[in-house]
Amino acid sequence: MFFRPLPWDYGVRNLWRRPGRSALTMLGLATVVFLVLLVTAFVRGLEATLAVSGDERVVLVHSLGASENIENSTMPGRSSGLLAASLRRIESRFGERYVSPELYLGSEVTTAGSSVPCKGLVRGVTLAAPLVRRQFQLQSGAWPSAGEVLVGRLAAAKLGRDPRELASGQTLHFEGRDWTVSGQFAAGGSALESELWCPVEDLQQAMKRQDLSLVAVTVTDAEGAVDLAEFCKERLDLEWQSTPETAYYAALQRHYGPVRAVAWLIVVLVAGAGVFAGLNTMYGAVVGRVRELAMLQTLGFSRRAIALSIVQEGTLLAAGGSLVAAAIALPLVSGAAVRFTMGAFNLRLDSTALIIGMLTGLAIGIVGSLPPAWRALRMPVVEALKAI
Amino acid sequence: MQVRHIVLPTFVLTIATVIGCGISTAPTTTTPTAAAPDARYVLAEEPADAQPVIAVRMASKDGDEVTITGRIGGDVDPWVKGRATFVIVDPSLHACSEREGDKCETPWDFCCDEIGHLNQSKATIKIVDDAGETIATDARELLGVKELQTVTIRGQAKRDEAGNLTVLGKGVYVKR
């Protein structure tokens, strides 16, 4: 060490000399870090939902040009049979081929607790859907029979309704008829968890439609996906297109890119505001202690040692504030459901988000203390000793 | 005073950093580059008896030997990634880029042509080996071709009940 630092306790004790100011500074820093954690959890949750939503062995076949808006896709009802009969590399078990015909749409859903309809995502499915959607887990109740609907774990959040309104036995109203909730399902945190699943034939009858939106196919290997693409190119009359499910969700990731960019911008701006708040407080602390700092220099402590002690104080306050913010955010933010256009997702306060929040807090503490510390270094000792 | 000196550069730096990160939403697809063509499948001379796509669709039957000519396109993505399969359209059709003032980013999909029966002007080309299996190399790599290029293919017609035409090609002449 090139200089003798001030005792560690000195910086710690200084924080207790002005408890009101220290507490307010820590509260301000905790607020900033809490906001950073909140926005980071939002971005991490959105990214995680879209990342787990694609299965690399699943290929979506839909009408040409509808890859970015599958709700608008329309295919004949016989499409799944045609695909199952035409292609070799499709997964099968006990003679059952993994080909899932689906009718997918956004619909106005009314729950028992409110007469105001809200936008929900409805998927008409067959028993092949759980074969293709491997993350599917029936959490409670039973697979829906005629007139019944199975609700995803986050469907209530997507609808903006109390989860009790979507409990088993409750009645939902959409597409002109009532549906009884038969149970709940999870899908590994994917976008499917925001949906309502009902038998595809029932949904077709309710909507007076005979077509499908898409056929989801599980292929045995990568060549199977190429087979599907080639089939779509050969059957030009059908005007179909195949999109690997991972590519579909990757496109959505790109679609939400600006949202993520804005969220990160907010993180930077909030952190920037935190730096200035910390800067202001530490300046105040230094200005009020000019004589004390000059006295320390007179006693033989170098300017660098004094500056280090000021940075230590700022860093301790920031670390304390960061811990308080994390302690509040973990039970309050982590796991909270958020609605967005293509479903709902849980805010994700994982280790990455926590590290970002903590590092931001520490950075605010250090960066906010440096200019006041620099000011302390520059002040002439004699002048400072005379300061009032 | 000092705070003012710090605030402005920090603010500018923050904004510059964020803008520098970019908010581009352009898709990042990996397009195989046109490499040196595989001589086994490329014809050195243009076949003299080539027929345009519409004529071959009208006249050919399943199993006929045909020589067909057309332009690569007819779809936003006329390729099958990882396989020597692509779509061509009748050479009488006009690409969007051949219209004055058109700024279409994918002129090879022929979406601007008012023909009204684009599907009846298309054919699928599959370059096959001696066993009749499609070559497992992207056509762009195998033949060194790209969208809107005119190609002539010698091969066997494969027809289905819906009227689709697939040509199982043995050799391709690429007009440079």
Coordinates of C-alpha atoms in Angstrom, one line a residue:
Chain A
M1 CA 0.0 0.0 0.0
F2 CA 1.4 3.4 -1.1
F3 CA -0.5 5.3 1.6
R4 CA -2.0 4.7 5.1
P5 CA -5.8 4.4 4.7
L6 CA -8.2 5.6 7.3
P7 CA -9.5 2.9 9.6
W8 CA -12.4 0.9 8.1
D9 CA -14.5 1.7 11.2
Y10 CA -14.1 5.4 10.6
G11 CA -16.1 5.4 7.4
V12 CA -18.7 3.1 9.0
R13 CA -19.1 5.3 12.1
N14 CA -19.4 8.4 9.9
L15 CA -22.6 6.9 8.4
W16 CA -24.1 6.8 11.9
R17 CA -23.1 10.3 12.8
R18 CA -25.8 11.6 10.4
P19 CA -28.4 8.8 10.6
G20 CA -31.2 10.8 9.0
R21 CA -29.1 11.7 5.9
S22 CA -27.7 8.2 5.7
A23 CA -31.1 6.6 5.9
L24 CA -32.6 9.0 3.3
T25 CA -29.7 8.4 0.9
M26 CA -30.0 4.6 1.4
L27 CA -33.8 4.8 0.7
G28 CA -33.2 6.8 -2.5
L29 CA -30.6 4.3 -3.7
A30 CA -32.9 1.4 -2.7
T31 CA -35.6 2.9 -4.8
V32 CA -33.4 3.3 -7.8
V33 CA -32.1 -0.3 -7.5
F34 CA -35.7 -1.6 -7.0
L35 CA -36.7 0.1 -10.3
V36 CA -33.7 -1.4 -12.0
L37 CA -34.6 -4.8 -10.6
L38 CA -38.2 -4.4 -11.8
V39 CA -37.3 -3.5 -15.3
T40 CA -34.6 -6.2 -15.5
A41 CA -37.1 -8.8 -14.2
F42 CA -39.5 -7.7 -17.0
V43 CA -37.0 -8.1 -19.7
R44 CA -35.7 -11.4 -18.3
G45 CA -39.3 -12.7 -18.0
L46 CA -40.2 -11.8 -21.6
E47 CA -37.0 -13.3 -23.0
A48 CA -37.3 -16.5 -21.0
T49 CA -40.9 -17.0 -22.1
L50 CA -40.1 -16.6 -25.7
A51 CA -36.9 -18.7 -25.4
V52 CA -38.7 -21.7 -23.9
S53 CA -41.7 -21.5 -26.2
G54 CA -40.0 -23.2 -29.2
D55 CA -39.3 -26.9 -29.5
E56 CA -36.6 -27.6 -32.1
R57 CA -38.4 -30.7 -33.3
V58 CA -41.7 -29.1 -33.8
V59 CA -42.6 -27.5 -37.2
L60 CA -45.7 -25.4 -37.7
V61 CA -47.4 -25.7 -41.1
H62 CA -49.7 -22.8 -41.9
S63 CA -50.9 -20.8 -44.9
L64 CA -48.4 -18.9 -47.0
G65 CA -47.3 -15.6 -45.6
A66 CA -48.9 -16.1 -42.2
S67 CA -45.7 -16.9 -40.3
E68 CA -45.8 -13.7 -38.3
N69 CA -49.6 -13.8 -37.6
I70 CA -50.8 -17.3 -37.4
E71 CA -54.2 -16.2 -36.2
N72 CA -54.8 -15.2 -39.8
S73 CA -53.8 -18.5 -41.2
T74 CA -56.4 -20.8 -42.7
M75 CA -56.0 -24.4 -43.9
P76 CA -58.5 -27.1 -44.9
G77 CA -59.7 -29.3 -42.1
R78 CA -58.2 -32.4 -43.8
S79 CA -54.7 -30.9 -43.7
S80 CA -53.4 -32.9 -40.7
G81 CA -54.4 -36.2 -42.4
L82 CA -52.8 -35.2 -45.6
L83 CA -49.5 -34.3 -43.8
A84 CA -49.5 -37.5 -41.7
A85 CA -50.1 -39.6 -44.9
S86 CA -47.5 -37.8 -47.0
L87 CA -44.4 -37.6 -44.8
R88 CA -42.2 -40.3 -43.4
R89 CA -40.1 -38.5 -40.8
I90 CA -42.9 -37.8 -38.4
E91 CA -42.6 -38.9 -34.8
S92 CA -45.0 -41.7 -33.8
R93 CA -45.8 -43.9 -30.8
F94 CA -48.0 -46.9 -30.8
G95 CA -49.2 -46.0 -34.2
E96 CA -50.2 -42.5 -33.2
R97 CA -48.5 -39.8 -35.3
Y98 CA -47.5 -36.6 -33.7
V99 CA -49.6 -34.3 -35.9
S100 CA -51.7 -31.7 -34.1
P101 CA -54.4 -29.9 -36.0
E102 CA -55.2 -26.6 -34.3
L103 CA -57.5 -23.6 -34.6
Y104 CA -55.9 -20.6 -33.0
L105 CA -57.5 -17.2 -32.5
G106 CA -57.8 -14.2 -30.2
S107 CA -61.4 -14.1 -28.8
E108 CA -63.4 -12.0 -26.4
V109 CA -63.8 -14.0 -23.2
T110 CA -66.3 -13.2 -20.5
T111 CA -65.9 -14.7 -17.0
A112 CA -68.6 -15.3 -14.4
G113 CA -67.2 -12.4 -12.3
S114 CA -67.6 -9.7 -14.9
S115 CA -69.9 -8.8 -17.7
V116 CA -67.1 -7.0 -19.6
P117 CA -65.4 -9.2 -22.1
C118 CA -61.6 -9.3 -22.3
K119 CA -59.1 -10.4 -25.0
G120 CA -58.1 -14.0 -24.6
L121 CA -56.2 -16.6 -26.7
V122 CA -58.2 -19.7 -27.6
R123 CA -56.7 -22.8 -29.2
G124 CA -58.9 -25.6 -30.5
V125 CA -56.9 -28.9 -30.1
T126 CA -57.2 -32.6 -30.2
L127 CA -55.6 -35.3 -28.1
A128 CA -52.5 -35.0 -30.4
A129 CA -51.7 -31.6 -28.9
P130 CA -50.1 -32.9 -25.7
L131 CA -48.0 -35.3 -27.8
V132 CA -46.6 -32.4 -29.9
R133 CA -46.4 -29.8 -27.1
R134 CA -44.1 -31.8 -24.9
Q135 CA -44.0 -29.2 -22.1
F136 CA -47.7 -29.7 -21.5
Q137 CA -48.6 -30.8 -18.0
L138 CA -52.2 -31.3 -16.7
Q139 CA -52.0 -29.7 -13.3
S140 CA -55.6 -30.3 -12.2
G141 CA -58.9 -31.5 -13.5
A142 CA -59.3 -33.4 -16.7
W143 CA -58.8 -33.1 -20.5
P144 CA -61.7 -31.1 -21.9
S145 CA -64.6 -33.0 -23.4
A146 CA -67.4 -31.4 -25.5
G147 CA -68.4 -27.9 -24.1
E148 CA -65.4 -27.8 -21.8
V149 CA -62.2 -25.7 -21.8
L150 CA -58.8 -26.3 -20.2
V151 CA -57.1 -23.1 -18.9
G152 CA -53.4 -22.3 -18.9
R153 CA -51.6 -21.4 -15.7
L154 CA -51.3 -17.7 -16.8
A155 CA -54.7 -17.4 -18.6
A156 CA -56.2 -15.4 -15.7
A157 CA -53.3 -13.0 -15.9
K158 CA -53.7 -12.7 -19.7
L159 CA -57.4 -12.0 -19.2
G160 CA -56.8 -9.6 -16.3
R161 CA -59.1 -11.6 -14.1
D162 CA -59.0 -13.2 -10.7
P163 CA -57.7 -16.8 -11.0
R164 CA -60.7 -18.0 -9.0
E165 CA -62.9 -17.0 -12.0
L166 CA -61.1 -19.6 -14.1
A167 CA -61.2 -22.4 -11.5
S168 CA -62.5 -25.9 -12.4
G169 CA -66.3 -25.9 -12.7
Q170 CA -66.5 -22.1 -13.5
T171 CA -68.2 -21.0 -16.7
L172 CA -66.5 -18.9 -19.4
H173 CA -68.3 -17.4 -22.4
F174 CA -66.6 -17.0 -25.8
E175 CA -67.5 -17.4 -29.5
G176 CA -71.2 -17.2 -28.7
R177 CA -71.5 -20.1 -26.2
D178 CA -70.7 -21.1 -22.6
W179 CA -67.7 -23.4 -21.8
T180 CA -67.1 -25.1 -18.5
V181 CA -63.6 -25.1 -17.1
S182 CA -62.4 -28.7 -16.9
G183 CA -59.0 -28.1 -15.4
Q184 CA -55.6 -26.2 -15.5
F185 CA -52.4 -26.9 -17.4
A186 CA -48.8 -25.7 -17.3
A187 CA -46.4 -25.7 -20.3
G188 CA -43.0 -25.1 -18.9
G189 CA -43.3 -21.3 -18.7
S190 CA -44.0 -21.1 -22.5
A191 CA -46.5 -18.8 -24.2
L192 CA -49.0 -21.6 -24.3
E193 CA -49.7 -21.1 -20.6
S194 CA -51.7 -18.0 -21.4
E195 CA -54.2 -19.9 -23.6
L196 CA -57.6 -21.6 -23.3
W197 CA -57.7 -25.0 -24.9
C198 CA -60.9 -26.6 -26.0
P199 CA -61.8 -29.5 -28.5
V200 CA -61.2 -28.2 -32.0
E201 CA -64.4 -29.7 -33.4
D202 CA -66.4 -27.8 -30.7
L203 CA -64.7 -24.6 -31.5
Q204 CA -65.3 -25.1 -35.2
Q205 CA -69.0 -25.7 -34.5
A206 CA -69.2 -22.6 -32.3
M207 CA -67.5 -20.5 -35.0
K208 CA -69.3 -22.1 -37.9
R209 CA -65.9 -22.8 -39.4
Q210 CA -64.4 -26.0 -40.8
D211 CA -60.9 -24.9 -41.3
L212 CA -57.8 -24.9 -39.2
S213 CA -55.2 -22.3 -38.4
L214 CA -52.2 -24.5 -38.4
V215 CA -50.9 -28.1 -38.0
A216 CA -48.1 -28.6 -35.5
V217 CA -45.9 -31.6 -36.4
T218 CA -43.1 -33.3 -34.4
V219 CA -40.4 -34.5 -36.8
T220 CA -38.0 -37.3 -36.0
D221 CA -34.9 -35.3 -37.0
A222 CA -33.7 -32.2 -38.8
E223 CA -34.2 -33.9 -42.2
G224 CA -37.9 -34.2 -41.3
A225 CA -38.2 -30.4 -41.1
V226 CA -36.6 -30.2 -44.5
D227 CA -39.0 -32.8 -45.8
L228 CA -41.9 -30.6 -44.6
A229 CA -40.5 -27.5 -46.3
E230 CA -40.0 -29.5 -49.5
F231 CA -43.5 -30.8 -49.4
C232 CA -44.9 -27.3 -49.0
K233 CA -42.8 -26.2 -52.0
E234 CA -44.1 -29.1 -54.2
R235 CA -47.7 -28.8 -53.3
L236 CA -48.0 -25.3 -54.7
D237 CA -51.8 -25.6 -54.9
L238 CA -52.1 -25.7 -51.1
E239 CA -50.2 -22.5 -50.6
W240 CA -48.7 -23.7 -47.3
Q241 CA -45.5 -22.8 -45.6
S242 CA -43.6 -24.5 -42.8
T243 CA -41.9 -22.7 -40.0
P244 CA -39.8 -24.4 -37.3
E245 CA -41.4 -23.5 -34.0
T246 CA -38.0 -22.1 -32.8
A247 CA -37.8 -19.8 -35.8
Y248 CA -41.4 -18.6 -35.1
Y249 CA -40.5 -17.6 -31.5
A250 CA -37.2 -16.2 -32.6
A251 CA -39.1 -13.9 -35.0
L252 CA -41.3 -12.8 -32.1
Q253 CA -38.1 -12.2 -30.0
R254 CA -37.0 -9.8 -32.8
H255 CA -40.5 -8.3 -32.9
Y256 CA -40.2 -7.5 -29.2
G257 CA -36.7 -6.2 -29.7
P258 CA -37.7 -2.5 -29.5
V259 CA -39.6 -3.2 -26.2
R260 CA -36.5 -4.8 -24.7
A261 CA -34.3 -1.9 -26.0
V262 CA -36.7 0.6 -24.4
A263 CA -36.6 -1.4 -21.1
W264 CA -32.8 -1.3 -21.1
L265 CA -32.9 2.4 -21.8
I266 CA -35.1 2.8 -18.8
V267 CA -32.6 0.8 -16.7
V268 CA -29.8 3.2 -17.9
L269 CA -31.8 6.3 -17.3
V270 CA -33.0 5.2 -13.8
A271 CA -29.4 4.2 -12.9
G272 CA -28.2 7.6 -14.3
A273 CA -30.7 9.4 -12.1
G274 CA -29.5 7.3 -9.2
V275 CA -25.9 8.4 -9.9
F276 CA -26.9 12.1 -9.7
A277 CA -29.0 11.5 -6.5
G278 CA -26.0 9.8 -4.9
L279 CA -23.7 12.6 -6.2
N280 CA -25.9 15.2 -4.7
T281 CA -26.0 13.5 -1.3
M282 CA -22.3 12.8 -1.1
Y283 CA -21.5 16.4 -2.2
G284 CA -23.7 17.6 0.7
A285 CA -21.8 15.2 3.1
V286 CA -18.4 16.4 2.0
V287 CA -19.3 20.1 2.1
G288 CA -20.5 19.7 5.7
R289 CA -17.3 18.0 6.7
V290 CA -14.7 20.2 5.1
R291 CA -13.0 21.1 8.4
E292 CA -13.0 17.5 9.5
L293 CA -11.4 16.4 6.3
A294 CA -8.7 19.1 6.5
M295 CA -8.0 18.0 10.1
L296 CA -7.5 14.5 8.9
Q297 CA -4.9 15.8 6.4
T298 CA -3.2 17.8 9.2
L299 CA -3.0 14.6 11.3
G300 CA -1.1 13.0 8.4
F301 CA -3.6 11.1 6.4
S302 CA -3.1 11.5 2.6
R303 CA -5.7 12.9 0.4
R304 CA -6.0 9.6 -1.4
A305 CA -6.8 7.9 2.0
I306 CA -9.5 10.5 2.7
A307 CA -11.0 10.1 -0.8
L308 CA -11.0 6.3 -0.4
S309 CA -12.9 6.7 2.9
I310 CA -15.5 8.9 1.2
V311 CA -15.9 6.3 -1.6
Q312 CA -16.2 3.6 1.1
E313 CA -19.0 5.5 2.7
G314 CA -20.8 5.8 -0.6
T315 CA -20.3 2.2 -1.5
L316 CA -21.5 1.0 1.9
L317 CA -24.7 3.1 1.6
A318 CA -25.3 1.8 -2.0
A319 CA -24.7 -1.9 -0.9
G320 CA -27.1 -1.4 2.0
G321 CA -29.7 0.2 -0.4
S322 CA -29.2 -2.6 -2.9
L323 CA -29.8 -5.3 -0.3
V324 CA -32.9 -3.6 0.9
A325 CA -34.2 -3.3 -2.7
A326 CA -33.5 -7.0 -3.3
A327 CA -35.2 -8.0 -0.1
I328 CA -38.3 -6.0 -1.1
A329 CA -38.2 -7.1 -4.8
L330 CA -37.8 -10.8 -4.3
P331 CA -41.2 -11.4 -2.6
L332 CA -43.0 -8.6 -4.4
V333 CA -41.7 -8.7 -8.0
S334 CA -40.5 -12.2 -8.7
G335 CA -43.2 -14.4 -10.2
A336 CA -45.7 -11.6 -10.7
A337 CA -47.7 -12.2 -13.9
V338 CA -47.7 -9.5 -16.6
R339 CA -50.0 -9.3 -19.6
F340 CA -48.6 -8.6 -23.1
T341 CA -50.1 -8.9 -26.6
M342 CA -49.3 -12.6 -27.2
G343 CA -50.1 -13.8 -23.7
A344 CA -48.7 -13.4 -20.3
F345 CA -45.5 -14.1 -18.5
N346 CA -43.9 -14.1 -15.1
L347 CA -41.5 -11.4 -14.0
R348 CA -38.2 -13.2 -13.6
L349 CA -35.9 -12.0 -10.8
D350 CA -33.2 -14.6 -11.4
S351 CA -29.5 -14.6 -10.6
T352 CA -28.7 -12.5 -13.7
A353 CA -31.3 -9.9 -12.8
L354 CA -30.1 -9.7 -9.2
I355 CA -26.5 -9.4 -10.3
I356 CA -27.4 -6.5 -12.7
G357 CA -29.3 -4.8 -9.9
M358 CA -26.6 -5.2 -7.3
L359 CA -23.8 -4.1 -9.7
T360 CA -25.9 -1.1 -10.7
G361 CA -26.3 -0.2 -7.0
L362 CA -22.6 -0.5 -6.3
A363 CA -21.7 1.4 -9.5
I364 CA -24.0 4.2 -8.3
G365 CA -22.3 4.3 -4.9
I366 CA -18.8 4.4 -6.4
V367 CA -19.4 6.7 -9.3
G368 CA -21.5 9.0 -7.1
S369 CA -18.7 9.3 -4.5
L370 CA -15.8 10.0 -6.8
P371 CA -16.5 13.7 -7.7
P372 CA -17.0 14.7 -4.0
A373 CA -13.9 12.7 -3.1
W374 CA -12.0 14.6 -5.9
R375 CA -13.3 17.9 -4.5
A376 CA -12.0 16.9 -1.0
L377 CA -8.6 16.2 -2.5
R378 CA -8.3 19.6 -4.2
M379 CA -9.2 21.8 -1.2
P380 CA -6.1 23.6 0.3
V381 CA -5.7 22.5 4.0
V382 CA -5.3 26.0 5.5
E383 CA -8.3 27.3 3.7
A384 CA -10.4 24.3 4.7
L385 CA -9.5 24.5 8.4
K386 CA -10.8 28.1 8.4
A387 CA -14.1 27.1 6.6
I388 CA -17.3 27.5 8.5
Chain B
M1 CA -20.3 24.2 -11.1
Q2 CA -18.6 20.9 -11.2
V3 CA -21.9 19.0 -11.2
R4 CA -22.8 20.9 -14.4
H5 CA -19.5 19.8 -16.0
I6 CA -20.3 16.2 -15.1
V7 CA -24.0 16.1 -15.9
L8 CA -23.8 17.0 -19.6
P9 CA -21.1 14.6 -20.7
T10 CA -22.7 11.8 -18.7
F11 CA -26.1 12.4 -20.2
V12 CA -24.6 12.5 -23.8
L13 CA -22.6 9.4 -23.1
T14 CA -25.7 7.6 -21.8
I15 CA -27.8 8.4 -24.8
A16 CA -24.9 7.6 -27.2
T17 CA -24.4 4.2 -25.5
V18 CA -28.1 3.3 -25.8
I19 CA -28.4 4.5 -29.4
G20 CA -25.2 2.6 -30.2
C21 CA -26.8 -0.6 -29.0
G22 CA -29.2 -0.4 -32.0
I23 CA -32.9 -1.3 -32.1
S24 CA -32.7 -3.1 -35.4
T25 CA -35.5 -5.6 -36.0
A26 CA -34.2 -6.8 -39.4
P27 CA -34.3 -10.6 -39.5
T28 CA -30.8 -12.2 -39.4
T29 CA -31.0 -15.1 -41.7
T30 CA -28.0 -17.1 -42.9
T31 CA -28.3 -17.2 -46.6
P32 CA -25.9 -19.7 -48.3
T33 CA -23.6 -17.8 -50.6
A34 CA -23.4 -18.7 -54.3
A35 CA -20.3 -20.9 -54.4
A36 CA -18.5 -22.5 -57.3
P37 CA -21.2 -24.6 -59.0
D38 CA -20.9 -28.4 -59.0
A39 CA -20.0 -29.4 -62.6
R40 CA -21.9 -32.6 -62.4
Y41 CA -25.2 -30.8 -62.4
V42 CA -24.4 -27.8 -64.5
L43 CA -24.9 -27.8 -68.3
A44 CA -22.3 -26.0 -70.3
E45 CA -24.6 -25.3 -73.2
E46 CA -28.2 -24.0 -73.1
P47 CA -30.5 -26.8 -74.4
A48 CA -32.2 -25.8 -77.6
D49 CA -35.6 -27.4 -77.0
A50 CA -36.4 -25.6 -73.7
Q51 CA -40.1 -24.7 -73.0
P52 CA -41.4 -22.1 -70.6
V53 CA -43.1 -23.2 -67.4
I54 CA -46.7 -22.6 -68.5
A55 CA -46.2 -24.6 -71.7
V56 CA -44.7 -27.5 -69.8
R57 CA -47.5 -27.5 -67.3
M58 CA -50.0 -27.6 -70.2
A59 CA -48.3 -30.3 -72.2
S60 CA -46.4 -32.7 -69.9
K61 CA -47.6 -35.9 -68.2
D62 CA -46.2 -37.7 -65.2
G63 CA -42.9 -39.3 -66.2
D64 CA -42.3 -37.3 -69.4
E65 CA -38.7 -36.1 -70.1
V66 CA -38.9 -32.3 -70.2
T67 CA -36.6 -29.3 -70.7
I68 CA -38.1 -26.4 -68.8
T69 CA -36.9 -22.7 -68.5
G70 CA -38.0 -20.1 -66.0
R71 CA -36.8 -17.6 -63.5
I72 CA -36.0 -18.5 -59.9
G73 CA -38.7 -17.0 -57.7
G74 CA -42.5 -17.0 -57.2
D75 CA -42.3 -16.9 -53.4
V76 CA -40.6 -14.6 -50.8
D77 CA -38.4 -17.7 -50.1
P78 CA -38.2 -19.8 -53.2
W79 CA -35.6 -22.1 -51.7
V80 CA -35.6 -25.2 -49.4
K81 CA -32.8 -24.7 -47.0
G82 CA -30.3 -27.6 -47.1
R83 CA -31.8 -29.2 -50.2
A84 CA -31.4 -28.7 -53.9
T85 CA -35.0 -27.7 -54.3
F86 CA -36.3 -24.4 -55.6
V87 CA -39.3 -22.8 -57.4
I88 CA -39.2 -21.2 -60.8
V89 CA -41.8 -19.1 -62.6
D90 CA -42.7 -18.6 -66.3
P91 CA -40.2 -16.2 -67.9
S92 CA -43.1 -14.1 -69.3
L93 CA -43.8 -12.8 -65.8
H94 CA -42.4 -9.5 -64.7
A95 CA -40.6 -9.1 -61.4
C96 CA -41.4 -6.1 -59.2
S97 CA -38.0 -4.7 -59.7
E98 CA -38.7 -4.4 -63.5
R99 CA -41.4 -1.8 -62.8
E100 CA -40.4 1.8 -62.8
G101 CA -40.2 3.3 -59.3
D102 CA -40.9 0.0 -57.5
K103 CA -39.0 -0.4 -54.2
C104 CA -40.1 -4.0 -53.3
E105 CA -37.5 -5.7 -51.1
T106 CA -38.3 -9.1 -52.5
P107 CA -39.0 -8.6 -56.2
W108 CA -38.5 -12.3 -56.9
D109 CA -41.9 -13.1 -55.3
F110 CA -43.6 -11.6 -58.4
C111 CA -46.3 -10.2 -56.1
C112 CA -46.7 -7.1 -58.3
D113 CA -47.5 -9.1 -61.5
E114 CA -51.2 -8.9 -62.3
I115 CA -51.3 -12.3 -63.9
G116 CA -53.8 -13.5 -61.3
H117 CA -52.8 -17.1 -61.6
L118 CA -49.2 -17.1 -60.3
N119 CA -49.5 -20.7 -59.0
Q120 CA -50.3 -21.9 -62.6
S121 CA -47.1 -20.3 -63.7
K122 CA -44.8 -22.0 -61.2
A123 CA -42.9 -25.3 -61.1
T124 CA -40.8 -26.9 -58.4
I125 CA -37.3 -28.0 -59.4
K126 CA -35.6 -30.8 -57.5
I127 CA -32.0 -31.7 -58.5
V128 CA -31.7 -35.5 -57.9
D129 CA -28.9 -38.0 -57.9
D130 CA -28.8 -41.3 -59.8
A131 CA -31.0 -43.0 -57.2
G132 CA -33.6 -40.3 -57.6
E133 CA -33.0 -38.7 -54.2
T134 CA -32.9 -34.9 -53.9
I135 CA -29.3 -33.7 -53.4
A136 CA -28.9 -32.7 -49.7
T137 CA -27.1 -29.4 -50.6
D138 CA -28.7 -26.0 -50.8
A139 CA -29.4 -25.2 -54.5
R140 CA -27.6 -21.8 -54.1
E141 CA -24.4 -23.7 -53.1
L142 CA -24.8 -26.5 -55.6
L143 CA -25.5 -24.4 -58.7
G144 CA -24.2 -21.0 -57.7
V145 CA -27.6 -19.4 -58.4
K146 CA -29.7 -16.7 -56.9
E147 CA -33.2 -15.2 -57.1
L148 CA -34.5 -14.0 -60.5
Q149 CA -31.8 -15.8 -62.5
T150 CA -33.0 -17.6 -65.6
V151 CA -32.4 -21.3 -65.5
T152 CA -33.1 -24.2 -67.9
I153 CA -33.5 -27.6 -66.5
R154 CA -33.4 -31.0 -68.2
G155 CA -35.2 -33.7 -66.2
Q156 CA -38.3 -35.8 -65.7
A157 CA -41.8 -34.3 -65.0
K158 CA -43.7 -35.4 -61.9
R159 CA -47.4 -34.5 -61.9
D160 CA -50.0 -34.9 -59.2
E161 CA -53.9 -34.8 -59.2
A162 CA -53.8 -31.1 -58.2
G163 CA -51.9 -30.2 -61.4
N164 CA -48.6 -29.3 -59.6
L165 CA -45.5 -29.8 -61.7
T166 CA -42.2 -30.9 -60.2
V167 CA -39.2 -31.5 -62.4
L168 CA -36.7 -34.0 -61.1
G169 CA -33.6 -32.3 -62.7
K170 CA -30.4 -34.0 -63.8
G171 CA -28.7 -30.9 -65.3
V172 CA -29.2 -27.1 -65.1
Y173 CA -28.1 -24.4 -67.4
V174 CA -27.7 -21.1 -65.7
K175 CA -28.0 -18.0 -67.8
R176 CA -25.3 -15.6 -66.4

